[in-house]
Amino acid sequence: AARIFGGPLPADWSYRSSQVENPKQDERYNHVFGAAYNSQLRRMNVSEDIERLPWNLYISDNEFLSGYTPWNLLSTESVRTSVLSYNNYNGPIDPYLCQNSTTIEVINLAGNTDICGSVPDDCDLDVVSTGTGLYNPCKDVKAPTCVLYPGNHTDQEKLCTVIAHLFSSHDMALHFAFPKFQSQDSLPQSYNSSVKYQFGVGTEPGIDNVNPFSTMDVSNEVVEGEMIKYSWNIEERHMSLVNGQTYYISVSAFDLTGVVGENITSKGTMIDVIPPNVTKAEVSLLIDLDGTYSIEWNGFTSMSGMRDYEILLNRDSKPFNLTKVPGDMKKIKGVMSEEDIGNGTIFDAKVKGWSMSGLSSPDVTSIPVMPRPASRAHASRVVIGTAIGIALGCLLSAGIVAIFVTKYVRQQRKKAKERDWLRKLNSSVYAYLQGSGTSRGDSGFSDEGSLSSFNPQALDTDNSKDIFFVFTDIQSSTALCEEDADAYLLLQEAHDEIVRNALALTGGYEVDTEGDAFQCMFPNAVSSLLFCFKVQDLLLEYEWPASVLHLNGCKKVQSKLFRDKNIWSGPKVRMALHAGLAGTYYAKSHPTTRRVAFGGLAWETTKILSDLGHGGQIIVSEQAWKHLIDNADEGAVGYPLFEDLGLYEIDHKERRAMRILQCAPARSPVSERVFEELRDAEMLDPGKGMNIVPPMEGKVAIVSVIIEPSCYIDIIETFLTLIGKRERAANNAPDDRAEVVSVGSLSPLALPEYDIPNEDEDAAVLDKSVSRAIRGTEESQQTYFTTEHQQAVEIVSTIIESLVSQFGGYVIRTVEEVDTPPQMLLVTFKSSSSAARFTLAAQTTLMEYPWPKSINEVFGNSNASMRVTGKDGTPLFNGPSVAMAGHVDKIEKFDLFSSSLTLRCNSRSLRVTYKYSGILKALELARIANGGQTILSSAFFDSKWQKGLSLSQTQVTDLGIHDVNYFGQPVNLIEILPKVVCERSHYFAPVTSHRILSVGAQNAPGAHGDHVALVFTYPRVAHTFQKNDFSNRAVDNFSEAVRFLLPRYNGYESQEVGTGCFFLSFPNVDDAVAWSIHLQTVLRTATWNSSSVIIQKSRGDDEDGDNDVADNGSDEHIGRSSSFSSGVSDDMDSFESRIYPTMSMQMLHLVLPQIGICYGMPTKVTPHVQTGRADYFGPMVNLTARVAKRTPPGEINLNCEEFKGGSMSLRCFLKGTQVDNEGKWVDIELDDLGKKELKGVREKRRVFAVRMKEDERMSAEESLESLESISSL
């Protein structure tokens, strides 16, 4: 066995010990020290006098041999291999064995389950750890703790902590110190050298939400005594700490046992990088002739507090005395000698403050003074003498300075306010442009979307992937170089740096360069377009030297649309983008440089395209554009502007033709550039311009746009009349509309028309000019055709059509063979989400446009007194206002224009005409809207219009249910506005629909600061019936009954949080109680809510009478209410009396709701973020929900602080649901249940049970209809 154990060593065996030149020929590697299979062996006592042992230790299969591994044996000289397997050893491995001073090389610890911890990272031992707990934390081992030196410190708790500055002015680093840690178990001292440290940074003690716990390398850190200093620097991570935030540093230690010690935390370091503020600082100096002086100061403020002050007293503008005092002092006094105070000597004092973070403030100087006499008589003469001279001069100069300063401050405030307003508008448009138009996330890159995971060399053998080529070139580069070689050299160096930086940012691959021309490759269309946009933007933003700007064609040209930006600046670089589809290119790696070169048809086509464009122009092939559109990646590049330039013959020899598009980034001055026709290419067919999306058909989102409806309403109504005649002729309908509206399958109802209450008089009563700008008046019904009106229409149309191109819309030019007027646009979108973002972006972009003063004067927005502004003073209208409406419906083209010949995308002269169906509804919605307002129909709102839309930048407001022309049934209208102009809603007049059937959020109960009655309903179904289809249908019918009765009692539906769980509001308690009583009566009398069908069916299935429906336990037996009887027919009453004489109310009906009513004043009423319906806030909402939760099913509970204790009665009118039934007055009893404790409500509240008197109940059930038709809704 010894021979086998110490047998020949492997050929590649190496020894750490250099004492043996040829260990394979040394017989000592056969020597063994062994102890195996000894069940009595429990401990090994090894003498410290042992100097050396055989090369091999074999201590194995001693099942009771325990304790730490015999490190003294393993570290003895000459021991190289040890087998300690299948004993009962525990604990970690001594790191001392890893040092070169020992000869041990192999340790076999297999089967020792309690071996734990780990070995140092640089340990070269060969450890066999099968069946052990190595690399797991040890059990019952104390973690390292900090080293305390009582001789140096008396307070242990203060010492064992992280020491850091309480305040710091560095926002990119934190400096701290902490004590050393050492192991506390009976382990070798070498374990102290294996102690490692980790630290975390957080905004609260003990957490690491800023920098997660990470291991520190303290090998190179400063160690002073028992403390270790460390600096956390985040400058390389391009991050900075937040000013004003306090950061806490936590440190813990661990060793090779794997056990981590408790965290020690600093007291917190506050970041303050702003010097002390001296805006309101003042310094005063008083000096008497006897030498006594005093200096007072105040107004120095700092976020971290003031640490100290430095006071300098000057004598005749020269330093005289310097004093430094703590930060809590505000005054010093002193005495000067008589020699220091001469006749006519002038003194002044300068004060400088230092913050707790060590930053100094600017000097604050006092007014120069002369020593004053100590006596009052002399002092008055001096004051009179100096005051006359100084006051006159100061008043004169101060008056002049004040005039200029006031004027300057006003201008700066106005500019700052305008910049902030523009920033909000700009960020809103960007939010709408970042939609869900890509499936690849925010950046638009998939896994192969960047060259970090895309290997160009792989294309050498595999060209099955689609790639994209971009060629760039500087226009007239030779002429520029000949004009000024030095300036052109600067130009080219900056150009090359910009292109290569853009390549690095977008993940492109530089294939080759030819002078100033770049040839690049990209893995997808998104990254290639982003590269083109980045290069053009960086060229505009670069600070070109004056010598470059003086070159021909390189001067700056200011933008007309974007403030403080340029259309042109520096060199003009043309760019061409083409798709290299699989198989249309080849790639080959250079044998020396390993760079990949490309060739093939796609490569040559890109080279041809790069010579067709003009400087500053980005041209895109049709293949590349289709690749982007087919993958829905427009949103990943910010919905750029594409323009169809036409079909061109690009290769005369091969007679190859290609459709070419021009591209520009959205929200960039690059989009303002105008170019001539392409060079060196023959146009075969003109393009379609911005309207590049093919005509749509079927179910689409339709957006109608009316420019300044107050001016052009006659034109719009004429167009609607022409289209409407077709609609009436098709439907053979009379012109007069019926006054009766049918709802579902119910009988015709004469629904009430609501009177919209006026809002605040100051907001509702506008100046005539402002009112005309918002809503048309009699004076503005005529049509204006001034130059400003025509110019405004052209600008708005251009802006709208550019946004249509960005969001993938199609502009309809002809309806029923009638051309749309220029003051109106009809746009269709494939998704309602794109349509909604389009409307929001359009309203915001029109606000941002720098309208000429002449146009604003025409539309009443130039004069400050006429302009409508928000609470912060920013304008809510700018330039012409646009009314917009969205509707989802099916549209249909005329068959005459459906042939492939007519729909060719390369024809600009042929137009597709559409039928009126669907379009007429969208037009009518825009006609009844206000200028600057966007209205959505319920069909639009019910679609997925919110997908990818930032609701934080959008306000949704419910406008109520309306009877609108051309809609066959009532339609719910919703208003959406950008958040930045959401205050427009307060100035809009009510929409001019045919009739309003239900109020909107702005006129809901309590919306104007009135008291309101809130109602919660919770439908309850007996446990026995819950899984029955009849019960599910009954709950649905219950929901329909709630909505059916709601408008008759002036109710408003705020939310339905679950099926049948309604949150409602009423203007008063009487309406809420009457509605609740009517609803309970309907539920008691309707056969669709009776359990008789289920009971009879269950009885037929169970002939022996053991019926589960009846045997429901005491919990389901809620006592029969005195308010109602069962409400079923006489046969049912007889059936119940024979079969279930003791059946509970819950068992007689499928649905019995809990209804809770609370009357009071809500804290706030605002539109819901998603639905736009009026949402109520405050303790009253929680109180109403708690009252409803404690109400028994089938009952009504009421809380009203105006009702005192004791029972009382109300008289309510229950309204009929049929035309020939006006309703009935009934007496309602309010039974005082006393004050009840409600969950979440601090004080007890008085609760009343609402019940109808018995005789009134019977009469009401006979008089009121049961709404049986609800079951068919």
Short mmCIF file of N, CA and C in Angstrom, two decimals, residues 926-1057:
data_model
loop_
_atom_site.label_atom_id
_atom_site.label_comp_id
_atom_site.label_asym_id
_atom_site.label_seq_id
_atom_site.Cartn_x
_atom_site.Cartn_y
_atom_site.Cartn_z
N ALA A 926 -64.49 66.52 -34.52
CA ALA A 926 -63.60 67.68 -34.60
C ALA A 926 -64.39 68.98 -34.75
N ARG A 927 -65.54 68.91 -35.42
CA ARG A 927 -66.35 70.12 -35.60
C ARG A 927 -66.90 70.63 -34.29
N ILE A 928 -67.28 69.75 -33.39
CA ILE A 928 -67.86 70.19 -32.11
C ILE A 928 -66.79 70.48 -31.07
N ALA A 929 -65.52 70.22 -31.39
CA ALA A 929 -64.44 70.47 -30.44
C ALA A 929 -64.03 71.93 -30.47
N ASN A 930 -63.32 72.35 -29.44
CA ASN A 930 -62.76 73.70 -29.35
C ASN A 930 -61.39 73.73 -30.01
N GLY A 931 -60.99 74.91 -30.42
CA GLY A 931 -59.64 75.08 -30.93
C GLY A 931 -58.63 74.82 -29.82
N GLY A 932 -57.64 73.97 -30.11
CA GLY A 932 -56.66 73.58 -29.11
C GLY A 932 -57.06 72.37 -28.29
N GLN A 933 -58.20 71.76 -28.62
CA GLN A 933 -58.72 70.61 -27.86
C GLN A 933 -58.63 69.35 -28.71
N THR A 934 -58.40 68.21 -28.05
CA THR A 934 -58.39 66.90 -28.71
C THR A 934 -59.44 66.03 -28.03
N ILE A 935 -60.40 65.51 -28.82
CA ILE A 935 -61.49 64.70 -28.31
C ILE A 935 -61.37 63.30 -28.90
N LEU A 936 -61.56 62.30 -28.05
CA LEU A 936 -61.56 60.90 -28.47
C LEU A 936 -62.95 60.31 -28.27
N SER A 937 -63.36 59.48 -29.19
CA SER A 937 -64.62 58.77 -29.02
C SER A 937 -64.40 57.57 -28.12
N SER A 938 -65.52 56.98 -27.65
CA SER A 938 -65.41 55.79 -26.80
C SER A 938 -64.80 54.63 -27.55
N ALA A 939 -65.06 54.54 -28.87
CA ALA A 939 -64.44 53.47 -29.66
C ALA A 939 -62.92 53.63 -29.69
N PHE A 940 -62.44 54.85 -29.78
CA PHE A 940 -61.00 55.10 -29.74
C PHE A 940 -60.45 54.82 -28.35
N PHE A 941 -61.15 55.29 -27.33
CA PHE A 941 -60.67 55.14 -25.96
C PHE A 941 -60.61 53.68 -25.53
N ASP A 942 -61.52 52.86 -26.04
CA ASP A 942 -61.55 51.44 -25.66
C ASP A 942 -60.46 50.63 -26.37
N SER A 943 -59.82 51.20 -27.38
CA SER A 943 -58.70 50.51 -28.04
C SER A 943 -57.44 50.69 -27.20
N LYS A 944 -56.35 50.10 -27.66
CA LYS A 944 -55.11 50.13 -26.88
C LYS A 944 -54.33 51.42 -27.17
N TRP A 945 -54.98 52.56 -26.96
CA TRP A 945 -54.36 53.84 -27.30
C TRP A 945 -53.29 54.25 -26.30
N GLN A 946 -53.32 53.69 -25.08
CA GLN A 946 -52.34 54.08 -24.07
C GLN A 946 -51.05 53.29 -24.16
N LYS A 947 -50.95 52.34 -25.09
CA LYS A 947 -49.76 51.50 -25.19
C LYS A 947 -48.54 52.35 -25.54
N GLY A 948 -47.52 52.28 -24.69
CA GLY A 948 -46.29 53.01 -24.93
C GLY A 948 -46.37 54.50 -24.69
N LEU A 949 -47.49 55.01 -24.20
CA LEU A 949 -47.66 56.45 -24.00
C LEU A 949 -47.35 56.81 -22.56
N SER A 950 -46.59 57.86 -22.37
CA SER A 950 -46.25 58.34 -21.03
C SER A 950 -47.42 59.15 -20.48
N LEU A 951 -48.19 58.54 -19.56
CA LEU A 951 -49.34 59.24 -18.98
C LEU A 951 -48.90 60.34 -18.02
N SER A 952 -47.62 60.33 -17.60
CA SER A 952 -47.14 61.41 -16.76
C SER A 952 -47.07 62.73 -17.52
N GLN A 953 -47.03 62.66 -18.87
CA GLN A 953 -47.01 63.87 -19.70
C GLN A 953 -48.37 64.16 -20.32
N THR A 954 -49.40 63.41 -19.92
CA THR A 954 -50.71 63.51 -20.57
C THR A 954 -51.80 63.64 -19.53
N GLN A 955 -52.79 64.49 -19.81
CA GLN A 955 -53.98 64.58 -18.95
C GLN A 955 -55.18 64.06 -19.71
N VAL A 956 -55.90 63.13 -19.08
CA VAL A 956 -57.09 62.53 -19.65
C VAL A 956 -58.30 63.03 -18.86
N THR A 957 -59.32 63.53 -19.56
CA THR A 957 -60.50 64.08 -18.89
C THR A 957 -61.75 63.54 -19.56
N ASP A 958 -62.65 62.97 -18.78
CA ASP A 958 -63.92 62.47 -19.28
C ASP A 958 -64.86 63.65 -19.52
N LEU A 959 -65.43 63.73 -20.73
CA LEU A 959 -66.36 64.81 -21.08
C LEU A 959 -67.81 64.39 -20.98
N GLY A 960 -68.08 63.16 -20.60
CA GLY A 960 -69.45 62.69 -20.44
C GLY A 960 -69.98 61.99 -21.68
N ILE A 961 -71.23 61.55 -21.60
CA ILE A 961 -71.89 60.85 -22.69
C ILE A 961 -72.73 61.86 -23.49
N HIS A 962 -72.58 61.82 -24.80
CA HIS A 962 -73.23 62.83 -25.66
C HIS A 962 -74.00 62.14 -26.79
N ASP A 963 -74.99 62.86 -27.27
CA ASP A 963 -75.71 62.47 -28.48
C ASP A 963 -75.11 63.28 -29.62
N VAL A 964 -74.31 62.62 -30.48
CA VAL A 964 -73.54 63.30 -31.51
C VAL A 964 -74.09 62.91 -32.87
N ASN A 965 -74.16 63.86 -33.76
CA ASN A 965 -74.61 63.59 -35.12
C ASN A 965 -73.78 62.48 -35.76
N TYR A 966 -74.47 61.67 -36.56
CA TYR A 966 -73.88 60.57 -37.34
C TYR A 966 -73.50 59.36 -36.49
N PHE A 967 -73.62 59.44 -35.15
CA PHE A 967 -73.42 58.27 -34.30
C PHE A 967 -74.78 57.65 -34.02
N GLY A 968 -74.91 56.37 -34.22
CA GLY A 968 -76.20 55.72 -34.05
C GLY A 968 -76.62 55.57 -32.61
N GLN A 969 -75.71 55.74 -31.67
CA GLN A 969 -76.04 55.60 -30.26
C GLN A 969 -75.20 56.59 -29.46
N PRO A 970 -75.57 56.83 -28.19
CA PRO A 970 -74.79 57.77 -27.38
C PRO A 970 -73.32 57.38 -27.33
N VAL A 971 -72.45 58.35 -27.31
CA VAL A 971 -71.01 58.12 -27.34
C VAL A 971 -70.35 58.86 -26.19
N ASN A 972 -69.44 58.17 -25.54
CA ASN A 972 -68.69 58.77 -24.44
C ASN A 972 -67.48 59.50 -25.01
N LEU A 973 -67.33 60.78 -24.72
CA LEU A 973 -66.25 61.59 -25.24
C LEU A 973 -65.18 61.79 -24.16
N ILE A 974 -63.94 61.71 -24.58
CA ILE A 974 -62.79 61.87 -23.67
C ILE A 974 -61.86 62.90 -24.26
N GLU A 975 -61.35 63.78 -23.42
CA GLU A 975 -60.40 64.80 -23.85
C GLU A 975 -59.00 64.42 -23.39
N ILE A 976 -58.02 64.51 -24.30
CA ILE A 976 -56.63 64.30 -23.92
C ILE A 976 -55.84 65.55 -24.31
N LEU A 977 -54.96 65.97 -23.42
CA LEU A 977 -54.13 67.16 -23.65
C LEU A 977 -52.74 66.90 -23.10
N PRO A 978 -51.72 67.51 -23.70
CA PRO A 978 -50.39 67.45 -23.08
C PRO A 978 -50.42 68.10 -21.70
N LYS A 979 -49.69 67.54 -20.76
CA LYS A 979 -49.70 68.05 -19.40
C LYS A 979 -49.27 69.51 -19.33
N VAL A 980 -48.41 69.92 -20.25
CA VAL A 980 -47.87 71.27 -20.20
C VAL A 980 -48.93 72.32 -20.53
N VAL A 981 -50.02 71.94 -21.20
CA VAL A 981 -51.09 72.89 -21.51
C VAL A 981 -52.43 72.36 -21.00
N CYS A 982 -52.40 71.54 -19.96
CA CYS A 982 -53.63 70.91 -19.48
C CYS A 982 -54.62 71.92 -18.91
N GLU A 983 -54.15 73.12 -18.53
CA GLU A 983 -55.06 74.13 -17.98
C GLU A 983 -55.98 74.71 -19.04
N ARG A 984 -55.80 74.34 -20.30
CA ARG A 984 -56.74 74.77 -21.33
C ARG A 984 -58.16 74.31 -21.02
N SER A 985 -58.27 73.16 -20.35
CA SER A 985 -59.59 72.59 -20.09
C SER A 985 -60.51 73.56 -19.37
N HIS A 986 -59.93 74.43 -18.54
CA HIS A 986 -60.76 75.38 -17.78
C HIS A 986 -61.36 76.46 -18.67
N TYR A 987 -60.81 76.65 -19.87
CA TYR A 987 -61.26 77.73 -20.74
C TYR A 987 -62.08 77.22 -21.93
N PHE A 988 -62.13 75.93 -22.13
CA PHE A 988 -62.91 75.39 -23.24
C PHE A 988 -64.41 75.54 -22.96
N ALA A 989 -65.14 75.92 -23.98
CA ALA A 989 -66.59 75.92 -23.87
C ALA A 989 -67.09 74.48 -23.99
N PRO A 990 -68.30 74.16 -23.50
CA PRO A 990 -68.82 72.79 -23.66
C PRO A 990 -68.91 72.42 -25.14
N VAL A 991 -68.64 71.17 -25.43
CA VAL A 991 -68.70 70.72 -26.82
C VAL A 991 -70.14 70.86 -27.32
N THR A 992 -70.29 71.27 -28.55
CA THR A 992 -71.62 71.57 -29.12
C THR A 992 -72.22 70.31 -29.75
N SER A 993 -72.37 69.29 -28.94
CA SER A 993 -73.03 68.08 -29.43
C SER A 993 -74.53 68.32 -29.52
N HIS A 994 -75.25 67.32 -30.09
CA HIS A 994 -76.69 67.46 -30.22
C HIS A 994 -77.36 67.52 -28.85
N ARG A 995 -76.84 66.73 -27.91
CA ARG A 995 -77.42 66.73 -26.56
C ARG A 995 -76.44 66.02 -25.63
N ILE A 996 -76.32 66.50 -24.40
CA ILE A 996 -75.50 65.86 -23.40
C ILE A 996 -76.38 64.96 -22.54
N LEU A 997 -75.97 63.71 -22.37
CA LEU A 997 -76.76 62.73 -21.63
C LEU A 997 -76.18 62.43 -20.27
N SER A 998 -74.90 62.67 -20.09
CA SER A 998 -74.26 62.42 -18.80
C SER A 998 -73.09 63.37 -18.66
N VAL A 999 -72.95 63.98 -17.49
CA VAL A 999 -71.92 64.99 -17.29
C VAL A 999 -70.54 64.35 -17.30
N GLY A 1000 -69.53 65.19 -17.52
CA GLY A 1000 -68.15 64.74 -17.51
C GLY A 1000 -67.49 65.00 -16.17
N ALA A 1001 -66.16 64.81 -16.15
CA ALA A 1001 -65.42 64.91 -14.89
C ALA A 1001 -65.44 66.32 -14.33
N GLN A 1002 -65.38 67.33 -15.20
CA GLN A 1002 -65.32 68.71 -14.70
C GLN A 1002 -66.65 69.20 -14.14
N ASN A 1003 -67.74 68.50 -14.42
CA ASN A 1003 -69.04 68.88 -13.88
C ASN A 1003 -69.66 67.78 -13.04
N ALA A 1004 -68.82 66.83 -12.60
CA ALA A 1004 -69.30 65.75 -11.75
C ALA A 1004 -69.68 66.31 -10.38
N PRO A 1005 -70.50 65.59 -9.61
CA PRO A 1005 -70.86 66.07 -8.27
C PRO A 1005 -69.61 66.36 -7.44
N GLY A 1006 -69.57 67.53 -6.82
CA GLY A 1006 -68.45 67.90 -5.96
C GLY A 1006 -67.25 68.44 -6.69
N ALA A 1007 -67.28 68.53 -8.02
CA ALA A 1007 -66.12 68.99 -8.77
C ALA A 1007 -65.84 70.47 -8.56
N HIS A 1008 -66.86 71.24 -8.14
CA HIS A 1008 -66.70 72.68 -7.95
C HIS A 1008 -66.66 73.05 -6.48
N GLY A 1009 -66.21 72.14 -5.63
CA GLY A 1009 -66.07 72.45 -4.22
C GLY A 1009 -67.33 72.30 -3.41
N ASP A 1010 -68.34 71.59 -3.93
CA ASP A 1010 -69.58 71.39 -3.18
C ASP A 1010 -69.53 70.08 -2.40
N HIS A 1011 -70.48 69.94 -1.45
CA HIS A 1011 -70.64 68.68 -0.75
C HIS A 1011 -71.16 67.62 -1.73
N VAL A 1012 -70.84 66.38 -1.44
CA VAL A 1012 -71.18 65.30 -2.35
C VAL A 1012 -71.51 64.06 -1.53
N ALA A 1013 -72.38 63.22 -2.07
CA ALA A 1013 -72.71 61.94 -1.46
C ALA A 1013 -71.98 60.85 -2.23
N LEU A 1014 -71.04 60.16 -1.58
CA LEU A 1014 -70.29 59.07 -2.20
C LEU A 1014 -70.93 57.74 -1.85
N VAL A 1015 -70.91 56.82 -2.81
CA VAL A 1015 -71.57 55.52 -2.63
C VAL A 1015 -70.61 54.43 -3.09
N PHE A 1016 -70.46 53.40 -2.27
CA PHE A 1016 -69.75 52.18 -2.65
C PHE A 1016 -70.75 51.03 -2.68
N THR A 1017 -70.65 50.17 -3.70
CA THR A 1017 -71.48 48.96 -3.77
C THR A 1017 -70.58 47.74 -3.87
N TYR A 1018 -70.91 46.72 -3.10
CA TYR A 1018 -70.20 45.44 -3.14
C TYR A 1018 -71.24 44.33 -3.32
N PRO A 1019 -71.38 43.76 -4.51
CA PRO A 1019 -72.36 42.68 -4.70
C PRO A 1019 -71.92 41.41 -3.99
N ARG A 1020 -72.86 40.78 -3.32
CA ARG A 1020 -72.56 39.56 -2.58
C ARG A 1020 -73.44 38.43 -3.10
N VAL A 1021 -72.82 37.28 -3.33
CA VAL A 1021 -73.51 36.07 -3.79
C VAL A 1021 -73.27 34.99 -2.75
N ALA A 1022 -74.34 34.27 -2.37
CA ALA A 1022 -74.21 33.19 -1.40
C ALA A 1022 -73.17 32.18 -1.88
N HIS A 1023 -72.45 31.60 -0.93
CA HIS A 1023 -71.37 30.66 -1.28
C HIS A 1023 -71.89 29.51 -2.12
N THR A 1024 -73.13 29.09 -1.87
CA THR A 1024 -73.69 27.95 -2.60
C THR A 1024 -73.88 28.26 -4.06
N PHE A 1025 -74.12 29.56 -4.41
CA PHE A 1025 -74.42 29.93 -5.79
C PHE A 1025 -73.22 30.47 -6.55
N GLN A 1026 -72.06 30.60 -5.91
CA GLN A 1026 -70.97 31.38 -6.50
C GLN A 1026 -70.42 30.76 -7.77
N LYS A 1027 -70.46 29.45 -7.92
CA LYS A 1027 -69.89 28.80 -9.10
C LYS A 1027 -70.96 28.49 -10.14
N ASN A 1028 -72.11 29.16 -10.03
CA ASN A 1028 -73.20 28.89 -10.96
C ASN A 1028 -73.25 29.97 -12.03
N ASP A 1029 -73.53 29.56 -13.28
CA ASP A 1029 -73.58 30.51 -14.39
C ASP A 1029 -74.69 31.53 -14.21
N PHE A 1030 -75.81 31.10 -13.58
CA PHE A 1030 -76.92 32.04 -13.35
C PHE A 1030 -76.45 33.19 -12.46
N SER A 1031 -75.62 32.89 -11.47
CA SER A 1031 -75.13 33.93 -10.57
C SER A 1031 -74.21 34.90 -11.30
N ASN A 1032 -73.35 34.36 -12.17
CA ASN A 1032 -72.45 35.25 -12.93
C ASN A 1032 -73.24 36.19 -13.81
N ARG A 1033 -74.29 35.67 -14.46
CA ARG A 1033 -75.11 36.54 -15.31
C ARG A 1033 -75.87 37.55 -14.47
N ALA A 1034 -76.27 37.13 -13.27
CA ALA A 1034 -76.99 38.05 -12.40
C ALA A 1034 -76.10 39.21 -11.96
N VAL A 1035 -74.82 38.94 -11.70
CA VAL A 1035 -73.88 40.01 -11.33
C VAL A 1035 -73.71 40.98 -12.50
N ASP A 1036 -73.61 40.43 -13.72
CA ASP A 1036 -73.50 41.30 -14.89
C ASP A 1036 -74.75 42.16 -15.05
N ASN A 1037 -75.92 41.56 -14.84
CA ASN A 1037 -77.17 42.31 -14.93
C ASN A 1037 -77.25 43.38 -13.85
N PHE A 1038 -76.70 43.04 -12.67
CA PHE A 1038 -76.66 44.03 -11.59
C PHE A 1038 -75.86 45.26 -12.02
N SER A 1039 -74.71 45.05 -12.68
CA SER A 1039 -73.91 46.17 -13.15
C SER A 1039 -74.67 47.01 -14.16
N GLU A 1040 -75.41 46.34 -15.06
CA GLU A 1040 -76.19 47.09 -16.04
C GLU A 1040 -77.31 47.87 -15.36
N ALA A 1041 -77.93 47.29 -14.33
CA ALA A 1041 -78.99 47.99 -13.62
C ALA A 1041 -78.46 49.23 -12.90
N VAL A 1042 -77.24 49.11 -12.34
CA VAL A 1042 -76.62 50.27 -11.67
C VAL A 1042 -76.47 51.41 -12.66
N ARG A 1043 -75.91 51.13 -13.84
CA ARG A 1043 -75.69 52.19 -14.83
C ARG A 1043 -77.00 52.69 -15.43
N PHE A 1044 -77.99 51.80 -15.54
CA PHE A 1044 -79.26 52.19 -16.12
C PHE A 1044 -79.99 53.21 -15.25
N LEU A 1045 -79.95 53.01 -13.92
CA LEU A 1045 -80.67 53.90 -13.01
C LEU A 1045 -79.86 55.15 -12.65
N LEU A 1046 -78.55 55.12 -12.86
CA LEU A 1046 -77.68 56.19 -12.38
C LEU A 1046 -78.06 57.58 -12.92
N PRO A 1047 -78.25 57.78 -14.24
CA PRO A 1047 -78.54 59.15 -14.72
C PRO A 1047 -79.88 59.70 -14.25
N ARG A 1048 -80.81 58.82 -13.87
CA ARG A 1048 -82.12 59.31 -13.42
C ARG A 1048 -82.06 60.00 -12.07
N TYR A 1049 -80.99 59.74 -11.34
CA TYR A 1049 -80.84 60.35 -10.02
C TYR A 1049 -79.58 61.24 -9.96
N ASN A 1050 -79.17 61.76 -11.14
CA ASN A 1050 -78.02 62.67 -11.23
C ASN A 1050 -76.74 62.04 -10.69
N GLY A 1051 -76.65 60.72 -10.81
CA GLY A 1051 -75.47 60.03 -10.31
C GLY A 1051 -74.34 60.05 -11.31
N TYR A 1052 -73.15 59.76 -10.81
CA TYR A 1052 -71.94 59.76 -11.65
C TYR A 1052 -71.09 58.55 -11.28
N GLU A 1053 -70.68 57.80 -12.29
CA GLU A 1053 -69.83 56.63 -12.06
C GLU A 1053 -68.37 57.06 -12.10
N SER A 1054 -67.70 56.94 -10.95
CA SER A 1054 -66.28 57.29 -10.89
C SER A 1054 -65.40 56.12 -11.29
N GLN A 1055 -65.63 54.96 -10.70
CA GLN A 1055 -64.83 53.78 -11.00
C GLN A 1055 -65.66 52.53 -10.81
N GLU A 1056 -65.24 51.47 -11.48
CA GLU A 1056 -65.71 50.12 -11.20
C GLU A 1056 -64.47 49.27 -10.97
N VAL A 1057 -64.12 49.09 -9.69
CA VAL A 1057 -62.86 48.44 -9.35
C VAL A 1057 -62.92 46.93 -9.54
#
